[in-house]
GROMACS .gro file of C-alpha atoms in nm:
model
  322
    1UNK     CA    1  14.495  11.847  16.792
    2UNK     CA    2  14.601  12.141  16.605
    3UNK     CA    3  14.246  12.319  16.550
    4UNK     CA    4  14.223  12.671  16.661
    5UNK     CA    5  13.895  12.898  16.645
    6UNK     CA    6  13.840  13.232  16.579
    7UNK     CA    7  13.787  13.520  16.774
    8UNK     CA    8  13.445  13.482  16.980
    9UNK     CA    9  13.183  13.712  16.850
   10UNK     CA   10  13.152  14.086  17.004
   11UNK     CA   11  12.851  14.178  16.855
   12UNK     CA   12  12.552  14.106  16.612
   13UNK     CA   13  12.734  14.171  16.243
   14UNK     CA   14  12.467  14.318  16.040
   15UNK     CA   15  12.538  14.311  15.648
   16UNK     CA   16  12.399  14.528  15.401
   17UNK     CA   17  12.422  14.442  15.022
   18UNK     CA   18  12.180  14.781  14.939
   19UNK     CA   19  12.280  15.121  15.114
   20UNK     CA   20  11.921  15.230  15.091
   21UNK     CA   21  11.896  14.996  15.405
   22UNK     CA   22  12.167  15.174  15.603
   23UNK     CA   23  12.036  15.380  15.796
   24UNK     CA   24  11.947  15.518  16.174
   25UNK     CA   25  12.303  15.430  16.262
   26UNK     CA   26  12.460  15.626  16.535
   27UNK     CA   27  12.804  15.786  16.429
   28UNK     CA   28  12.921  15.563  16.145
   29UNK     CA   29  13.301  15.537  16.192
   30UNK     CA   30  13.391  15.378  15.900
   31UNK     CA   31  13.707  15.223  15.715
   32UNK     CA   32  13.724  15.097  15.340
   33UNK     CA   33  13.936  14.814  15.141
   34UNK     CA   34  13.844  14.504  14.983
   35UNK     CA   35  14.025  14.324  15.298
   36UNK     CA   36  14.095  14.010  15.120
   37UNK     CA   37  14.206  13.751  15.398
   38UNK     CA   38  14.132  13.963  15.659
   39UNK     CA   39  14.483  13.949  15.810
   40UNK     CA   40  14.671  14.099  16.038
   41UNK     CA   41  14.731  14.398  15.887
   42UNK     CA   42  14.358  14.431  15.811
   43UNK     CA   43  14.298  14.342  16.211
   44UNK     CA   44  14.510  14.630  16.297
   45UNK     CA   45  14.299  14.856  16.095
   46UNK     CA   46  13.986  14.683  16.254
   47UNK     CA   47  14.101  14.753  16.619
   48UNK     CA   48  14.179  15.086  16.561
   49UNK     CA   49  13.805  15.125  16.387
   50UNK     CA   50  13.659  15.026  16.680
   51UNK     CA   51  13.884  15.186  16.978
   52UNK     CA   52  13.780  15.503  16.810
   53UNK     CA   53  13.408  15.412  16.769
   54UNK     CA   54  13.435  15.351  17.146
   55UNK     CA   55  13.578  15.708  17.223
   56UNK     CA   56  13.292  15.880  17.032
   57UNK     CA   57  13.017  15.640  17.167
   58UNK     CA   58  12.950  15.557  16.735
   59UNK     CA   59  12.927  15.233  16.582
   60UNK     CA   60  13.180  15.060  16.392
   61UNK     CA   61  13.138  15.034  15.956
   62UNK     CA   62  13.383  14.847  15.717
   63UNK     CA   63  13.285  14.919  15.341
   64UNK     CA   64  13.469  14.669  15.106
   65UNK     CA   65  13.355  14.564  14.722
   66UNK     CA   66  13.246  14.245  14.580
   67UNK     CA   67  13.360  14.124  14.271
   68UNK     CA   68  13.720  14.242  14.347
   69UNK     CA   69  13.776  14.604  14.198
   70UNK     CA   70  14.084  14.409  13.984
   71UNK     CA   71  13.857  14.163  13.860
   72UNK     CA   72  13.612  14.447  13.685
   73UNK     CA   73  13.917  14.696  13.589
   74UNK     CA   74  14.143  14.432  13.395
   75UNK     CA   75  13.866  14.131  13.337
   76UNK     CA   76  14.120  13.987  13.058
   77UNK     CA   77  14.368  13.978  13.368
   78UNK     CA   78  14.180  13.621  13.502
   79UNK     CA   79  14.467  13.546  13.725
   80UNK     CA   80  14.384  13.679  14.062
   81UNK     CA   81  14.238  13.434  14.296
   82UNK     CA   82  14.112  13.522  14.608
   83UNK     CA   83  14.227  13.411  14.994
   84UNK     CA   84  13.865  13.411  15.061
   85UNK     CA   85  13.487  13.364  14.889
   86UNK     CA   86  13.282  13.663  14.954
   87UNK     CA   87  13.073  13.452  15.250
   88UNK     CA   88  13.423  13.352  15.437
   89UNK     CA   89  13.479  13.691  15.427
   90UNK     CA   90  13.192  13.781  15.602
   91UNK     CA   91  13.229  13.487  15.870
   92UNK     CA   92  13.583  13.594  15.949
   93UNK     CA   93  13.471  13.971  15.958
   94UNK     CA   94  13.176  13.862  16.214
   95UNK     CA   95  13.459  13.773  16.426
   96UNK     CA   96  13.599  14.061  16.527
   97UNK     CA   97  13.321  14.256  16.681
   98UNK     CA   98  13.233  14.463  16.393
   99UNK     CA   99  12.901  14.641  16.420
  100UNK     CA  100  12.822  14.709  16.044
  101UNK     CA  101  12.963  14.556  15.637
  102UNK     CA  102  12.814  14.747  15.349
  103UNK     CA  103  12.897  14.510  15.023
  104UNK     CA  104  12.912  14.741  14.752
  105UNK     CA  105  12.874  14.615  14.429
  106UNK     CA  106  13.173  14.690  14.194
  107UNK     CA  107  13.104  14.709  13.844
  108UNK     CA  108  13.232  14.971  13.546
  109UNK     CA  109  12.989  15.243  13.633
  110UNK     CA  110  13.119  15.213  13.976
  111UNK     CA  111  13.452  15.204  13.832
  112UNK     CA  112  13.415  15.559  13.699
  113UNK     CA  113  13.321  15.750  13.923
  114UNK     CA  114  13.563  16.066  14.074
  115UNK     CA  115  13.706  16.072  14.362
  116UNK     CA  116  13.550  16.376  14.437
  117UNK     CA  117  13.134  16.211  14.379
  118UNK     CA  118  13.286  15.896  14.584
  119UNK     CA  119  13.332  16.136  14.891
  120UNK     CA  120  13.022  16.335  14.856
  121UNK     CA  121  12.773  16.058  14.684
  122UNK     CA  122  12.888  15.734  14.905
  123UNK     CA  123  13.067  15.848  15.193
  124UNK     CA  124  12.850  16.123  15.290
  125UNK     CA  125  12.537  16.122  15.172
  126UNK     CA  126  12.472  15.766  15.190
  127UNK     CA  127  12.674  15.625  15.460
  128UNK     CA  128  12.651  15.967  15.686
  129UNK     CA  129  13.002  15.908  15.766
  130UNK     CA  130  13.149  16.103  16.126
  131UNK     CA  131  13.487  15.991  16.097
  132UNK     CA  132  13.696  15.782  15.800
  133UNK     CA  133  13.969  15.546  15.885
  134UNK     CA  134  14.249  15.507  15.632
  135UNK     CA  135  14.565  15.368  15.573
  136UNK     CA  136  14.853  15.647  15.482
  137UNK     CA  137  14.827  15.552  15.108
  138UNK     CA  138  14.476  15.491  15.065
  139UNK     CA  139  14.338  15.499  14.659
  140UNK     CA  140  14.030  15.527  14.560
  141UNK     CA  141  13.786  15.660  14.259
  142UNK     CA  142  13.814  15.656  13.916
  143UNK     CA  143  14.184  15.536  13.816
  144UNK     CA  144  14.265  15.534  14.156
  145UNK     CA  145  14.319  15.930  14.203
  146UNK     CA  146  14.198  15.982  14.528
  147UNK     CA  147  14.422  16.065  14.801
  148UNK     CA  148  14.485  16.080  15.165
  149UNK     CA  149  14.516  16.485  15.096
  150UNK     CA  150  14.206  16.494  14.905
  151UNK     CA  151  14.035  16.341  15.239
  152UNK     CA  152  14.230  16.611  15.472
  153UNK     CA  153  14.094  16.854  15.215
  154UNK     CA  154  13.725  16.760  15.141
  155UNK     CA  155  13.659  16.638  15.512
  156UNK     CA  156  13.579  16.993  15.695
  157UNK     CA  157  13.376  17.121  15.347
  158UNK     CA  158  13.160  16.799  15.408
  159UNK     CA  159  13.151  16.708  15.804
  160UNK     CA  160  13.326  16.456  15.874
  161UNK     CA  161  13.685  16.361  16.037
  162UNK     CA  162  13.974  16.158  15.917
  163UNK     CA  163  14.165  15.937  16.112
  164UNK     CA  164  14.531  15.853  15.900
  165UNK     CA  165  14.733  15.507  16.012
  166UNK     CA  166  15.045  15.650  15.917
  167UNK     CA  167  15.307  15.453  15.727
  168UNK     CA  168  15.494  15.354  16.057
  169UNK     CA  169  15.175  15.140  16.200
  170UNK     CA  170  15.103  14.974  15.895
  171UNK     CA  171  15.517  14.908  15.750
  172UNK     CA  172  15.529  14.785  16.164
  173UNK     CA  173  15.338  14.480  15.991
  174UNK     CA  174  15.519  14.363  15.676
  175UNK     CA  175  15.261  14.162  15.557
  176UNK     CA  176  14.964  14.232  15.224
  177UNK     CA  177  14.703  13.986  15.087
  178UNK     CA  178  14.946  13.975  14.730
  179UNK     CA  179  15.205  13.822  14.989
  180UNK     CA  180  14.971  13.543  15.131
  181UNK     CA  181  14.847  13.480  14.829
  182UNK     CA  182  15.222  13.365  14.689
  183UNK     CA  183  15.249  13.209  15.000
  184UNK     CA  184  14.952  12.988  14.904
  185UNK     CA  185  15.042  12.953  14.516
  186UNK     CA  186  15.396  12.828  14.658
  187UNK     CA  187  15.246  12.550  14.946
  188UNK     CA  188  15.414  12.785  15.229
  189UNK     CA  189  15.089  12.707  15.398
  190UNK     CA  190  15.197  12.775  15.718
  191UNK     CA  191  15.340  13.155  15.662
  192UNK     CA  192  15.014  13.208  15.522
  193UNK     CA  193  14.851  13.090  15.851
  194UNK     CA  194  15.138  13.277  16.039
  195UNK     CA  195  14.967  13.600  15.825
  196UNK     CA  196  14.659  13.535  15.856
  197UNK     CA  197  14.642  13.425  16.243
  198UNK     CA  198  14.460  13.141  16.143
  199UNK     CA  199  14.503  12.828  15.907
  200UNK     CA  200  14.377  12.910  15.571
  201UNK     CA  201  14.085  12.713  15.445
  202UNK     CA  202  13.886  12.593  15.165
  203UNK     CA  203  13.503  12.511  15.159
  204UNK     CA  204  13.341  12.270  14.919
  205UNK     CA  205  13.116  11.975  14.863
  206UNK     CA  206  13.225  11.662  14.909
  207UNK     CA  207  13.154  11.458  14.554
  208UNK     CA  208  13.201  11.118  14.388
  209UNK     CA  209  13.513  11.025  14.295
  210UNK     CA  210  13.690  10.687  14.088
  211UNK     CA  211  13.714  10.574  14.447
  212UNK     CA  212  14.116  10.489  14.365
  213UNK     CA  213  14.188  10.566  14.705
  214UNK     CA  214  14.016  10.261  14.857
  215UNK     CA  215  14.184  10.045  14.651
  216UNK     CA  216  14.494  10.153  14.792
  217UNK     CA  217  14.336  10.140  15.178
  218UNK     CA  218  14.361  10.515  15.201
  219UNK     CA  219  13.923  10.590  15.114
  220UNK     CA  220  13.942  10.971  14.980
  221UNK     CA  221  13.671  11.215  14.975
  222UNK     CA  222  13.678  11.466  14.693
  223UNK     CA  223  13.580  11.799  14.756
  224UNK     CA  224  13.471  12.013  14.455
  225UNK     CA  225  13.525  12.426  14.547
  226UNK     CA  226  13.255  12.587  14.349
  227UNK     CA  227  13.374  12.914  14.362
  228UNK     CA  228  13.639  12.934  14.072
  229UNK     CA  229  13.803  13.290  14.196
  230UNK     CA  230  13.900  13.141  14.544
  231UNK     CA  231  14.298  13.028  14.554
  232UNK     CA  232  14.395  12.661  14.545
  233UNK     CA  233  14.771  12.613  14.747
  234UNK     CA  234  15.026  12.451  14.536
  235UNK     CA  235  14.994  12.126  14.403
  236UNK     CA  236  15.107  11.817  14.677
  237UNK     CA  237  15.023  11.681  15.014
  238UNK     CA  238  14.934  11.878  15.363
  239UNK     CA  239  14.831  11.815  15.734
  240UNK     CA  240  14.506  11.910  15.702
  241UNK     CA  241  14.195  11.959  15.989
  242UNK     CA  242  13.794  11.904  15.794
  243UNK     CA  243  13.518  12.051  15.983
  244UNK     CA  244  13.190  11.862  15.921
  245UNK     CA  245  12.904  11.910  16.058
  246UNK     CA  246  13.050  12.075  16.335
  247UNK     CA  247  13.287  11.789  16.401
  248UNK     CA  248  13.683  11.893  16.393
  249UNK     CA  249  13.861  11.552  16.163
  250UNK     CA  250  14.251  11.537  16.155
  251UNK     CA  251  14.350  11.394  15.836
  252UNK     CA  252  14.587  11.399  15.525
  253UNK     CA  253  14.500  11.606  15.145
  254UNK     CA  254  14.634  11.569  14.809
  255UNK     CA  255  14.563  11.862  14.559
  256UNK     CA  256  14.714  11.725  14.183
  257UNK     CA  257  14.633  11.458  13.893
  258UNK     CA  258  14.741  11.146  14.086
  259UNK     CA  259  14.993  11.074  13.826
  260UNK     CA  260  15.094  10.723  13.990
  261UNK     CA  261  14.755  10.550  13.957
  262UNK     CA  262  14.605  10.790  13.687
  263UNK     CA  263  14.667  10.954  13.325
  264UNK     CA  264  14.361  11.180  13.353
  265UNK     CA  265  14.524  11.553  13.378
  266UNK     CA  266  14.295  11.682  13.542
  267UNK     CA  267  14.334  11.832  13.938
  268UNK     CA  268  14.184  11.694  14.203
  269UNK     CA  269  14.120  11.785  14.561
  270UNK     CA  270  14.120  11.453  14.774
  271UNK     CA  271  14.165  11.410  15.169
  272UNK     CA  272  14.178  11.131  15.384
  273UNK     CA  273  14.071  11.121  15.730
  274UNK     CA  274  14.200  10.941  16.045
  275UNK     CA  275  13.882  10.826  16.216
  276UNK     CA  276  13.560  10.915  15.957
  277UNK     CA  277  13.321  10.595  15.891
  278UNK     CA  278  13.048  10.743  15.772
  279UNK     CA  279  12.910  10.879  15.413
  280UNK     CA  280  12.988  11.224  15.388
  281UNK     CA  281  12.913  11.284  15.044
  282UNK     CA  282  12.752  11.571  14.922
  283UNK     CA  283  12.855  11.681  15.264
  284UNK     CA  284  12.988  12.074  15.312
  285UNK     CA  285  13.335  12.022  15.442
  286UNK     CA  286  13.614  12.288  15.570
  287UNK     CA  287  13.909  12.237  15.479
  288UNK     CA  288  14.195  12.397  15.719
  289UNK     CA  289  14.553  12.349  15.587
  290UNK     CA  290  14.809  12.303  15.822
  291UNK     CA  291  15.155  12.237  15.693
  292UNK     CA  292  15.285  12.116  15.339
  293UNK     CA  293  15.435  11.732  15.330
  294UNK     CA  294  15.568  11.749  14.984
  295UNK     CA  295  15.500  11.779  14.654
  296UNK     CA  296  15.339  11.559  14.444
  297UNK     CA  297  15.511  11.281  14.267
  298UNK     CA  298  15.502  10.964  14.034
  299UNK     CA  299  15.623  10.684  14.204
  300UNK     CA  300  15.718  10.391  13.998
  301UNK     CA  301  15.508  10.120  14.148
  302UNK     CA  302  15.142  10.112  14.307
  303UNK     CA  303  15.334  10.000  14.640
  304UNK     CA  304  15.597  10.236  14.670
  305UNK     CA  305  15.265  10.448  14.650
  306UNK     CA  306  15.182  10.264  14.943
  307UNK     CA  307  15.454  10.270  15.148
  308UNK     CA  308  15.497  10.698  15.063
  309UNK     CA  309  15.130  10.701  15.205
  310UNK     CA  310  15.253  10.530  15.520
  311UNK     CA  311  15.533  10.784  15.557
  312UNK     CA  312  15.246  11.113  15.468
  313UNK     CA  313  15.034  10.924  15.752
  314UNK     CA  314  15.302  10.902  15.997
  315UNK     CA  315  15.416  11.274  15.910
  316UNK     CA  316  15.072  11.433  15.935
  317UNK     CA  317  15.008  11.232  16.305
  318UNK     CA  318  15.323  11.406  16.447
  319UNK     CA  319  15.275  11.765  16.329
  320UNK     CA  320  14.898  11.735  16.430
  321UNK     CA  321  14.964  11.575  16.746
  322UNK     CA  322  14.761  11.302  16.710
   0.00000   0.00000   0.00000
């Protein structure tokens, strides 16, 4: 069995969608980004948050933004899906021992404002922050102006330390969320995973389907992902792992229109299990990709069908150990 879980929780995460209800906190040492995947570039950043909330006896804070700052700035731009839904975010974040998220709402106002009021308004005022950890080439506030030597400059006028991961620590790891992401759009599944330090995954309910799949002695459950901004990997077939309801299932996934048994051109997300006999509809299910089969084909009769199913079986048992 391939499954692997995450880090085991540290500490209590509490989340705060409203910064009127942060507050009391002892020595916010705090980092910002929109941390999409939370990968391992992100987890360097994380560590090094809370090694130096441990030095100064303060309490660990990651700010990030929800929608995506890039989905408010260029809204015609609807192209940019995300590695993870806002809540699988905050699951993977819970992970790592963080002590504090603040969710800020990004809209245009937001948007707007200097860099200048973000430091003083946000940073200070609200969050009470003692020291800021920050990537070398850190942007923030209106049209991104906001600098690394802004911070060095505005930091003793208002309080508060900065703490710079130079260029060296974070070039060290080669790796972004706009690389997983192709990754993902291009079925290299398991780079992704390699990026990430865990398999990606999908959530979503298991519906109703035309039930094709039985016919063909490989029963399907169709999983509808209701989040629409959350990235779908490359049309074809993966080694796949479904959590449900707790229970780890090794199993087989197609993502495309079934163009063998089917003219309807619209995608579907379908996986088979190994050893599931029960009803699991309108079931939440995890899905954790493992590796990419191949792509997705017509094949000119229902049994070569059939007998490529037998081969995708076979394939998926050896790379999952099963």
């Amino acid at each position: 069995m391939y499954f692997c879980t995450s880090q085991q929780n540290k500490a209590n995460l509490k989340v705060y969608r409203n910064l009127d209800d942060f507050i009391g906190v002892k020595k916010p040492i705090v980092t910002v980004g929109t941390f999409d995947g939370v990968h391992i570039g992100h987890q360097k950043i994380i560590t090094r948050l809370e090694e130096i909330a441990k030095q100064k006896g303060g309490e660990s804070v990651l700010l990030t933004f929800f929608p995506h700052p890039r989905m408010v700035i260029f809204p015609e731009n609807n192209n940019l899906k995300l590695i993870n839904t806002l809540d699988e975010k905050i699951k993977l974040l819970e992970s790592f021992g963080l002590d504090h998220l603040i969710i800020l709402p990004f809209d245009k106002s937001f948007s707007r404002i200097t860099p200048t009021e973000y430091i003083r308004d946000f940073l200070v005022s609200s969050i009470k922050v003692n020291t800021l950890v920050i990537g070398y080439d850190h942007r923030f506030g209106r049209n991104r102006q906001g600098s690394l030597e802004l911070l060095n400059e505005l930091a003793p006028v208002y309080g508060f330390e900065v703490e710079e991961i130079s260029a060296q620590e974070i070039d060290e790891i080669k790796v972004s969320s706009t690389k997983i992401r192709n990754a993902i759009l291009d079925g290299a599944i398991d780079i992704a995973s390699d990026y990430l330090k865990h398999p990606f995954s999908i959530k979503g309910t298991v519906i109703k389907g035309n039930q094709i799949g039985r016919t063909l002695g490989y029963p399907t459950a169709n999983i509808s992902v209701a989040e629409q901004y959350k990235i779908i990997p490359k049309n074809g077939v993966y080694a796949i792992q479904g959590i449900i309801d707790g229970t780890v299932y090794d199993g087989m996934l197609n993502i495309g229109n079934r163009p063998t048994v089917t003219k309807d051109t619209n995608e579907t997300i379908e996986a088979y299990f190994f050893e599931l006999n029960k009803d699991i509809y309108d079931k939440e299910i995890e899905i954790l990709f493992i590796k990419k089969l191949r792509d997705e084909k017509k094949h000119a009769s229902i049994e070569d069908l059939k007998l490529q199913l037998e081969k995708d079986e076979a394939a998926t048992k050896a790379i999952l150990h099963v």
